[in-house]
Coordinates of C-alpha atoms in Angstrom, one line a residue:
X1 CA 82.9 126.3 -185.5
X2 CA 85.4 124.5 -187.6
X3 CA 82.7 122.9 -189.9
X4 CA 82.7 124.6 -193.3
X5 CA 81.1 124.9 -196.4
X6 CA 83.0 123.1 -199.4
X7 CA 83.0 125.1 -202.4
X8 CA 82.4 123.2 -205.3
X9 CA 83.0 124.7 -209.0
X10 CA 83.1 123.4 -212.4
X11 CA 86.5 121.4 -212.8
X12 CA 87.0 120.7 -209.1
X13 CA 86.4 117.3 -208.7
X14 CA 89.3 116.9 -211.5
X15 CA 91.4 119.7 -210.1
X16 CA 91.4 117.4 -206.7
X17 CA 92.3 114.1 -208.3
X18 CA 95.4 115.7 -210.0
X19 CA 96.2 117.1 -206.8
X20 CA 96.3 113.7 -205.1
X21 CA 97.7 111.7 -207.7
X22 CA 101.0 114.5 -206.4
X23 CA 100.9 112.0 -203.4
X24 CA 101.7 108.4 -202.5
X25 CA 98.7 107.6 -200.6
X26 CA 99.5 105.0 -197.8
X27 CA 96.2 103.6 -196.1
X28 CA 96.0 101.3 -192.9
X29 CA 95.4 97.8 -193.5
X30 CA 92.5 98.1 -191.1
X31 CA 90.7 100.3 -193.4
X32 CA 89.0 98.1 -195.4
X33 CA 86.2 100.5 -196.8
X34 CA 89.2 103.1 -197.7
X35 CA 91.2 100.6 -199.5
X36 CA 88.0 99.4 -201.4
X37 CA 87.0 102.1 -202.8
X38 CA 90.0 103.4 -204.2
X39 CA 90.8 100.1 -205.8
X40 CA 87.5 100.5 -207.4
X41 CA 87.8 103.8 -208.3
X42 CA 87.3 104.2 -212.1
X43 CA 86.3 106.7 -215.0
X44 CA 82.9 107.2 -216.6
X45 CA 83.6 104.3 -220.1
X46 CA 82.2 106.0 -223.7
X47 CA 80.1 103.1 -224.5
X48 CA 80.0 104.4 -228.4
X49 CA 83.9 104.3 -228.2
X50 CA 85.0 102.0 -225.4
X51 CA 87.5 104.8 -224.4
X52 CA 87.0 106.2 -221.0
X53 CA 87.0 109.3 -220.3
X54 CA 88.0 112.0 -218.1
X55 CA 85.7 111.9 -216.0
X56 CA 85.1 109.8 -212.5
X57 CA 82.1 107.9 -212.4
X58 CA 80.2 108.9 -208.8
X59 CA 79.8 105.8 -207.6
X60 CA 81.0 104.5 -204.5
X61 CA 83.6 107.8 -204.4
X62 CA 82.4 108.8 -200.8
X63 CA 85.4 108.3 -199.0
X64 CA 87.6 109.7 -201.9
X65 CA 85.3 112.5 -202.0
X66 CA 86.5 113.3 -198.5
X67 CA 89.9 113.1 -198.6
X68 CA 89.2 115.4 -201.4
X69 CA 87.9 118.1 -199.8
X70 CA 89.6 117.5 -196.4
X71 CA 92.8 118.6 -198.4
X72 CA 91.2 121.3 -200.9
X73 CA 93.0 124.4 -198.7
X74 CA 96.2 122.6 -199.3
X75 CA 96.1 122.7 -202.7
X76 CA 94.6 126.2 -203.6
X77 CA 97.0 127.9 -201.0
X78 CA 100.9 128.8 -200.2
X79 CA 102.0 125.4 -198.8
X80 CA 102.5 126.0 -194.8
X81 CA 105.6 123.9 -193.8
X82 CA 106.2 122.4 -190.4
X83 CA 108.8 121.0 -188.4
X84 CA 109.0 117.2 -187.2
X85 CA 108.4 117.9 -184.2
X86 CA 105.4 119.4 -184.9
X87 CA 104.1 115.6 -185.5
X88 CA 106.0 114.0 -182.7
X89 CA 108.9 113.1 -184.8

């Protein structure tokens, strides 16, 4: 089966964002739900300080938590290259 397991560990929700934030995500306009959530995305808020901090609030993060772990083997591994044609291009 293709269906693993993801590992989770202290610091890897973080160590995904950075990650992403390498990347200029581009989503379909027809993903509504996608484009949502990630405008809604925020960061827990210190209410003694009103700083936030560096931590993502888990709420409404279910999509982002996906694309999160569906590219967790790209970031933790040597980069695997591919042509062009490889994607129909």
């Amino acid at each position: 089966s293709k269906i693993r397991a993801v590992k989770k560990g202290n610091g890897s929700i973080m160590q995904g964002i950075q990650y992403l934030n390498q990347f200029d995500i581009i989503v379909h306009p027809d993903c509504i739900h996608t484009k949502s959530e990630m405008e809604s995305y925020v960061y827990k808020l210190d209410k003694a300080t009103g700083e936030y901090l560096n931590q993502p609030l888990d709420a409404n993060n279910h999509l982002m938590d996906c694309l999160r772990y569906a590219v967790r083997d790209f970031s933790t591994k040597k980069p695997k290259f591919f042509s062009k044609s490889a994607f129909g291009l």
